Coordinates of C-alpha atoms in Angstrom, one line a residue:
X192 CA 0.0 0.0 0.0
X193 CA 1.4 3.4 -1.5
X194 CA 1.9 6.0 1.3
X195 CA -0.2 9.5 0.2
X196 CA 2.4 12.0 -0.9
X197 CA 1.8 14.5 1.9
X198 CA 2.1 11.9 4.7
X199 CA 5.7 10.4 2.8
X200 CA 6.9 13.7 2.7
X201 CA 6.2 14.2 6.0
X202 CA 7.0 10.8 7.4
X203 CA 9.3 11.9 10.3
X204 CA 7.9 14.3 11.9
X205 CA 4.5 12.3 12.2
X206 CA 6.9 9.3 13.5
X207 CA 8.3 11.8 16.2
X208 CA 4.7 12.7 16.7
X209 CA 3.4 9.5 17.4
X210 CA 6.5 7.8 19.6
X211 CA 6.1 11.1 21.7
X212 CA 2.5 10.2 22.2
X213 CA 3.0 6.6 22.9
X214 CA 5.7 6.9 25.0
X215 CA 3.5 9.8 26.7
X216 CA 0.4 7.5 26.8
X217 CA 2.2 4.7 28.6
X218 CA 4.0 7.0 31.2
X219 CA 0.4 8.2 32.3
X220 CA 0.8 5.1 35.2
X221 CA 3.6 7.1 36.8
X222 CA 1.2 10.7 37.6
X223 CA 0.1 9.3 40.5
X224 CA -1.2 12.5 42.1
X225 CA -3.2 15.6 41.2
X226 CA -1.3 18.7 41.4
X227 CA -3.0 21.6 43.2
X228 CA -3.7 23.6 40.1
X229 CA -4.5 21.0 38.1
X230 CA -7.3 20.1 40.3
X231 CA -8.4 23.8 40.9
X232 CA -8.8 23.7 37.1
X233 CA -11.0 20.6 37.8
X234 CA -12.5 21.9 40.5
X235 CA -13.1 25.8 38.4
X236 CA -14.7 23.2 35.5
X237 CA -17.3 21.9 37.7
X238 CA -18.3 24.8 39.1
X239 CA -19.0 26.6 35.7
X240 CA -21.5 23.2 34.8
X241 CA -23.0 23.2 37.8
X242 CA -23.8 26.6 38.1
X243 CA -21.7 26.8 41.8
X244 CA -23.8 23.5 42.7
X245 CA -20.3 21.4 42.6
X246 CA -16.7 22.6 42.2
X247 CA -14.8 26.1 43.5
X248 CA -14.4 29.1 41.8
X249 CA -10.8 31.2 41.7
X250 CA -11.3 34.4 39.8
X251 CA -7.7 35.1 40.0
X252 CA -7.3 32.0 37.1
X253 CA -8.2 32.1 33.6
X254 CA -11.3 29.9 32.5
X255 CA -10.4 28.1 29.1
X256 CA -9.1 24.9 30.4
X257 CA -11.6 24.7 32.9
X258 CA -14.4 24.7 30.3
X259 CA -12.7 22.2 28.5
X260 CA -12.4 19.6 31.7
X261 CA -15.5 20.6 32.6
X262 CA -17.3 19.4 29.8
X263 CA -15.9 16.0 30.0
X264 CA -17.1 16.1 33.9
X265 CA -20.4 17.0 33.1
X266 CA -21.0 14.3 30.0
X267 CA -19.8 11.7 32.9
X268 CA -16.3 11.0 31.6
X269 CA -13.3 10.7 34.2
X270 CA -12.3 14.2 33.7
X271 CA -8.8 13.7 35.6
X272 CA -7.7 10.7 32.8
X273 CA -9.5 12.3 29.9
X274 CA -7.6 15.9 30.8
X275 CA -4.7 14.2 30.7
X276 CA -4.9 12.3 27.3
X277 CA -6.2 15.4 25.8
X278 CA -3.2 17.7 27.2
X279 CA -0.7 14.9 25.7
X280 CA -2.5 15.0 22.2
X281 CA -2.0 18.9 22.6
X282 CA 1.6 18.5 23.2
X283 CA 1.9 16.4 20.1
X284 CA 0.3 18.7 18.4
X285 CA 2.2 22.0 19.7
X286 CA 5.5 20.0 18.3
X287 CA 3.8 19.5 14.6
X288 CA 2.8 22.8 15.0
X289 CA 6.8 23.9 15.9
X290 CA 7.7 21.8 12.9
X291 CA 5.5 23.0 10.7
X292 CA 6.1 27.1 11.7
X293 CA 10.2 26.5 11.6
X294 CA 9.0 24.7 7.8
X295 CA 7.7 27.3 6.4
X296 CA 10.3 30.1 7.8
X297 CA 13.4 28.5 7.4
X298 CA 13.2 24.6 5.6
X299 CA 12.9 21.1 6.5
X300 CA 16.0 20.6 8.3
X301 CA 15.5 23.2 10.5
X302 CA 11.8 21.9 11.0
X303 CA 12.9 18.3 12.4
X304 CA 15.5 19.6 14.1
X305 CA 13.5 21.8 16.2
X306 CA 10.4 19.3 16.7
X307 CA 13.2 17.1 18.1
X308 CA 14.6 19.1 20.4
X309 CA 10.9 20.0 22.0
X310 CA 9.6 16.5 21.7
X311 CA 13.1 15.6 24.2
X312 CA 12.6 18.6 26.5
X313 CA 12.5 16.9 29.8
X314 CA 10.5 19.8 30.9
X315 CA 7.9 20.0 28.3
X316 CA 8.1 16.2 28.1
X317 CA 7.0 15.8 31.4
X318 CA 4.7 17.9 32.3
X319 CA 2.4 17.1 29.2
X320 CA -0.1 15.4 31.3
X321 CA 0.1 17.4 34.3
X322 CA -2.9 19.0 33.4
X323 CA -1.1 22.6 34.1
X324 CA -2.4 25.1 31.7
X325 CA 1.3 25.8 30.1
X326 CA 1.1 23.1 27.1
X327 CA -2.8 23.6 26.4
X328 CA -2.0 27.7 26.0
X329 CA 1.0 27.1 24.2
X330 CA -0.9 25.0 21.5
X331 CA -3.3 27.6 21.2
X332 CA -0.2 30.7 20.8
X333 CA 1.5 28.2 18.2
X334 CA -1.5 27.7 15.9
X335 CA -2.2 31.4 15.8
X336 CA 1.1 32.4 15.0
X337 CA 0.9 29.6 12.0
X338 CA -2.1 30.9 10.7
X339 CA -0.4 34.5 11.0
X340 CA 2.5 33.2 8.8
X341 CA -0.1 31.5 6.4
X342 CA -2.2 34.8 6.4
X343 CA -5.2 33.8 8.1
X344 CA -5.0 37.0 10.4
X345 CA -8.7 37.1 12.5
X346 CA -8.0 33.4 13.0
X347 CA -4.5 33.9 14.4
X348 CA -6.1 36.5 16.6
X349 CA -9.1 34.7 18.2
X350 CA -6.4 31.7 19.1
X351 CA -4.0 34.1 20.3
X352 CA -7.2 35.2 22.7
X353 CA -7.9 31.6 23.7
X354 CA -4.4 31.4 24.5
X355 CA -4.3 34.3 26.6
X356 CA -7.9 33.0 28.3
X357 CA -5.6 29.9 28.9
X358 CA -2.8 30.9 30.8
X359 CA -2.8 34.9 31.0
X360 CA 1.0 35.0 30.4
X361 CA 0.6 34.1 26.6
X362 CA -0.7 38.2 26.1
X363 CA 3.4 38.5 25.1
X364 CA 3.1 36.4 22.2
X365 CA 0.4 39.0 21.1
X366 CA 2.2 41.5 22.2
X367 CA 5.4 40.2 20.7
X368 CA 3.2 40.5 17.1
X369 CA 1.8 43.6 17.7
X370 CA 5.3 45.2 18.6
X371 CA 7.0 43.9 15.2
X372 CA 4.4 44.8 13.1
X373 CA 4.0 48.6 14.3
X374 CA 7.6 48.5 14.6
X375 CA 7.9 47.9 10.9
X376 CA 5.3 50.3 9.7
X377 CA 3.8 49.8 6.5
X378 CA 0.2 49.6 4.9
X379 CA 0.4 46.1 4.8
X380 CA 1.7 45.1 8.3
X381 CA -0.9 47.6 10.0
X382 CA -3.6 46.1 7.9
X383 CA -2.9 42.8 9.3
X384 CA -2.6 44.0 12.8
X385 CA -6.0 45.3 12.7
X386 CA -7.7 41.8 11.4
X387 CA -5.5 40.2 14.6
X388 CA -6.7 42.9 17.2
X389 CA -10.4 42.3 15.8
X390 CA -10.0 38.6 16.2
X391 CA -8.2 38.7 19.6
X392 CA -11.2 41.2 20.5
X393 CA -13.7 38.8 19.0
X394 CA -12.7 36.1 21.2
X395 CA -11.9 38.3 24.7
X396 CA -15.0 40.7 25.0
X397 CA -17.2 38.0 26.1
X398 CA -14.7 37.7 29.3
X399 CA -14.7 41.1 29.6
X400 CA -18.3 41.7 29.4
X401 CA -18.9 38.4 31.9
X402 CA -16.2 40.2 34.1
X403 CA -18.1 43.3 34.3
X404 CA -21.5 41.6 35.4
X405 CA -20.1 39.3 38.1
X406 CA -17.3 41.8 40.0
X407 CA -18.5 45.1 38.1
X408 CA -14.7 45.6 37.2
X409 CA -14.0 44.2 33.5
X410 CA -10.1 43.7 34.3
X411 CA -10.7 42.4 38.0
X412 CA -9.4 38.7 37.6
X413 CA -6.0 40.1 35.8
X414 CA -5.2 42.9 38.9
X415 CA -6.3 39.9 41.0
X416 CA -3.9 37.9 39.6
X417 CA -1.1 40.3 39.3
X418 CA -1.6 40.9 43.0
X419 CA -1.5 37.5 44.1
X420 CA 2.1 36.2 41.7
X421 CA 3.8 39.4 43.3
X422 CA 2.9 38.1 46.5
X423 CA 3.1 34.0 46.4
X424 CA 5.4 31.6 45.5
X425 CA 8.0 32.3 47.9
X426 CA 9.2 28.8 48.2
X427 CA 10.2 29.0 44.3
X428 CA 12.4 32.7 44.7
X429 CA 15.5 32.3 42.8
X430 CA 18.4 33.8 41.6
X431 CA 19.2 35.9 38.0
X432 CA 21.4 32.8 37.3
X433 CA 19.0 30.3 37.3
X434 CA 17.3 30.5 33.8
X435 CA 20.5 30.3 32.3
X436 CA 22.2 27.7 34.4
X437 CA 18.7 25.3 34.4
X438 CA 18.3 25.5 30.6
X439 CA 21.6 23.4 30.1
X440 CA 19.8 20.5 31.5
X441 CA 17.1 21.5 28.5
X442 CA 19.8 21.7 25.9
X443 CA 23.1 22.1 25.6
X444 CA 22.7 24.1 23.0
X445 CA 20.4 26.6 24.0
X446 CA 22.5 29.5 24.0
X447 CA 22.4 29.2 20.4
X448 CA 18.9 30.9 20.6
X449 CA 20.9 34.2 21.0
X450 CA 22.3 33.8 17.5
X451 CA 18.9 33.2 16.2
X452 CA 17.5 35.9 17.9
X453 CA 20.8 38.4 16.2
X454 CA 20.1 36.6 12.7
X455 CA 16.0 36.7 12.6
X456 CA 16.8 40.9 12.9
X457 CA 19.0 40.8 10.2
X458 CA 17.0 39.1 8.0
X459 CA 13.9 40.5 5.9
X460 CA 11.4 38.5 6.8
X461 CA 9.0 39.7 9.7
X462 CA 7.7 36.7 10.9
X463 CA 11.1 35.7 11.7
X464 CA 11.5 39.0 14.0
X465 CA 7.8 37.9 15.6
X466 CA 9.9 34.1 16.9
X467 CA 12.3 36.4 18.0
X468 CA 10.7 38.8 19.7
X469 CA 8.1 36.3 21.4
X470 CA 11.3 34.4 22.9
X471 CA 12.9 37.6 23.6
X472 CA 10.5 39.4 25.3
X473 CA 9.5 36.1 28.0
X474 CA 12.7 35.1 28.5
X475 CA 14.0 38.8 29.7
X476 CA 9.9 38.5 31.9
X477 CA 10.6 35.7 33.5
X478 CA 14.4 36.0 34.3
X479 CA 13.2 39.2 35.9
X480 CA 10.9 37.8 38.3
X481 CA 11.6 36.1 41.7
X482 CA 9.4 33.3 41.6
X483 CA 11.4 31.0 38.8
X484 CA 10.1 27.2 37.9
X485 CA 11.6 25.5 34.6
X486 CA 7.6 24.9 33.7
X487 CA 7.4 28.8 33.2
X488 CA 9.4 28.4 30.2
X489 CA 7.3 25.5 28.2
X490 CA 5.6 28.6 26.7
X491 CA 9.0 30.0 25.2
X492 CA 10.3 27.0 24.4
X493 CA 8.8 26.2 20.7
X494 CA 10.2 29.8 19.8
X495 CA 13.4 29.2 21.8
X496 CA 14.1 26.1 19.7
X497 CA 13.2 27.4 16.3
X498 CA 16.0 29.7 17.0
X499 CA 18.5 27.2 18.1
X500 CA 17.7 25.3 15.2
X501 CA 18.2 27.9 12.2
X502 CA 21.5 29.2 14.0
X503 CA 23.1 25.5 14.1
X504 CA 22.1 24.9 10.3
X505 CA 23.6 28.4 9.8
X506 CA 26.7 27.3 11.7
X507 CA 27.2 24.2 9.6
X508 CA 26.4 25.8 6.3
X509 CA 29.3 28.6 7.3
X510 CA 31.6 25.5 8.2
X511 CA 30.9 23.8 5.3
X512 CA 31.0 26.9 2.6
X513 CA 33.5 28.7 4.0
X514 CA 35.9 30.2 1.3
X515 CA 39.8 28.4 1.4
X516 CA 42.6 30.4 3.2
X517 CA 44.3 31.1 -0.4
X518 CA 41.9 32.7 -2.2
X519 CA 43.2 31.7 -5.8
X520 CA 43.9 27.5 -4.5
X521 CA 42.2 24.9 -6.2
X522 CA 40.8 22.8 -3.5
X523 CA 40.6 18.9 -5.2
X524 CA 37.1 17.5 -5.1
X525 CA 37.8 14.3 -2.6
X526 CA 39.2 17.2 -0.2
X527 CA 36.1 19.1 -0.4
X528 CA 34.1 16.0 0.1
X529 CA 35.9 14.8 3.2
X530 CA 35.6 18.4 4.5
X531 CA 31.7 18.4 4.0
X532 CA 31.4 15.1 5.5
X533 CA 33.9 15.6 8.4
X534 CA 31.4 18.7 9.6
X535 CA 28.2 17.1 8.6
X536 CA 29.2 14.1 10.9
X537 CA 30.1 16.4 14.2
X538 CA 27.1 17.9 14.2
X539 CA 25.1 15.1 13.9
X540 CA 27.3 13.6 16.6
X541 CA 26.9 16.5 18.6
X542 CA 22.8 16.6 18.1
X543 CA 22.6 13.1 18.4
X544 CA 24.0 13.6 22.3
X545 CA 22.6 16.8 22.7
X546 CA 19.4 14.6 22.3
X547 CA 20.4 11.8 24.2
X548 CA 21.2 14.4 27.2
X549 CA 17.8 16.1 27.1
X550 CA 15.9 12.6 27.0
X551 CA 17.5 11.5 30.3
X552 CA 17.2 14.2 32.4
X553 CA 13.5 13.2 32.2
X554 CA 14.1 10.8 34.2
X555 CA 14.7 11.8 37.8
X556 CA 11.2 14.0 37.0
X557 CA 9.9 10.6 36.8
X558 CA 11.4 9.0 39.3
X559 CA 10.4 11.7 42.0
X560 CA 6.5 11.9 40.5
X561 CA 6.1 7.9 40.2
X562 CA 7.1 7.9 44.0
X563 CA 4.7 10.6 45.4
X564 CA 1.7 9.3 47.5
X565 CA -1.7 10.6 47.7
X566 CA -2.4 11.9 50.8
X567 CA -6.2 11.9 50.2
X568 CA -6.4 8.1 48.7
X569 CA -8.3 6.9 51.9
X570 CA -11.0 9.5 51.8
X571 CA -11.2 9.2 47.6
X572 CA -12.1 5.5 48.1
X573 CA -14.1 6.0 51.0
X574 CA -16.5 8.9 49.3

């Protein structure tokens, strides 16, 4: 049976795709506790359903991802294992999506390349299933920055308003857009601002307007929530340093995204400055903040990556087309060929264990979830 032509082209991204989700589907065994947000999201889901019957409300949280696990409460599904399968499909999807956006601004190389460095991201690999609203927002900021590149501009703003209805946090992918493109004034770039701001509006008025009926203050639940992350999360305080110093255990290369950021400015194209920008502008948020977890940065990370990608195949096509030392030498062809070959096999060398670092510092995540213990089990049974 012949292959369709779209799905042989594509064949190894939709491999990495689907041994990401299997590997996530049987690692599901090993969450063997609710986290406390994750079950506030639950708990936000059931109250929205049951119209305050069931459930608890936080208005300091944003209310996408409690819609979406409450649905699945309120049609009678297990809402805890369904929220987690659908979060892992999301993070399957947020690394096609990564693939697809490094595609169509850079090539095919620089596409796999950076799927495979997300898909190995101990961080993002573990907590895909967590049922934290990082990977479910960051699919939604992905696709509408897509559909921005592919010039489908209200569509690209309405998911860039689910994403900021998500986790509030994605509003500097937005912003990160609507920088560039006002930046880069033109007729053009202002009339596809507008069609993003009406789409983003489209999406966020509703809120607004619900905002404005229940705590007669339209912007209550973001002051709410700036007021509570300026004063929480004390236990997690950490130094400048630790961004920097953490992402090695992501990466080894990640410092390459510095590079990328330099040679997206230089180049033409604005939707390279947008990657940029949006990598740019979190990393420099959340480096400046005190409270400082490695999950924070899942929503940079697809950006960050892109990055790291285009500036390693930039590296290797300067090692690899670099002009000879005498200008007027006649290199022989064998030598030319062992040069190519000689660089094309240390960087895959170095990828290769780049890759095989990333994919085992997943494992002492694991090891420390898989041996937690629910503290409630007793009651669950007995109620």
């Amino acid at each position: 049976m012949k292959l369709p032509s779209y799905l042989k082209k594509n064949k190894l991204i939709f491999f990495i795709v689907l041994l990401f989700l299997a590997l996530k589907i049987f690692a599901i065994s090993m969450y063997k506790i609710i986290w406390w947000d994750a079950s506030v999201y639950i708990g936000m889901g059931k109250y929205i359903y049951s119209l305050g019957n069931a459930g608890l409300w936080e208005y300091t949280r944003p209310i996408i991802w409690p819609i979406i696990l409450g649905f699945f409460w309120k049609i009678g599904l297990n809402e805890v294992l369904v929220g987690r399968i659908i979060e892992i499909a999301l993070g399957g999807l947020c690394i096609l999506l990564t693939y697809k956006t490094a595609e169509k601004l850079f090539d095919m190389k620089a596409a796999l390349l950076s799927a495979l460095f997300l898909a190995v991201s101990p961080v993002f690999f573990f907590f895909d299933g967590i049922m934290l609203t990082e990977i479910v927002s960051t699919f939604f900021a992905l696709a509408g920055i897509y559909l921005f590149i592919n010039k489908k501009h209200i569509i690209s703003g309405a998911l860039l308003g689910l994403a900021f209805l998500t986790r509030f946090l994605q509003i500097f992918i937005f912003l990160s857009l609507f920088l560039i493109l006002l930046f880069y004034y033109n007729k053009k770039n202002i009339k596809d601002l507008l069609k993003v701001i009406i789409g983003f509006l489209i999406v966020l008025l509703p809120y607004l307007i619900f905002n404005q009926v229940l705590y007669n203050d339209s912007l209550f639940p973001f002051t709410q929530h700036i007021t509570l992350t300026k004063n929480s999360g004390w236990l997690n305080y950490q130094p400048l340093s630790y961004y920097f110093l953490e992402l090695f255990k992501e990466n080894i290369f990640y410092l390459l995204s510095i590079l990328g950021v330099i040679l997206a400015f230089k180049n033409k194209d604005t939707n390279k400055k947008i990657i940029a920008s949006a990598f740019l502008i979190l990393f420099i948020f959340f480096s400046s903040i005190k409270q400082k977890e490695m999950r924070f940065l899942i929503i940079l990370m697809p950006y960050m990556y892109i990055l790291v990608s285009s500036s390693i195949l930039h590296l290797f096509d300067m090692s690899v087309n670099r002009k000879p030392i005498y200008e007027h030498a006649q290199k022989p062809k064998f030598f030319d060929r062992f040069k190519n070959n000689f660089y094309k096999h240390i960087f895959a060398v170095l990828i290769a264990l780049s890759l095989m670092f990333s994919a085992y510092n997943s494992y002492p995540l694991y090891k420390k979830e898989s041996a937690k213990q629910n503290p409630y089990a007793e009651m669950e049974r007995r109620f």
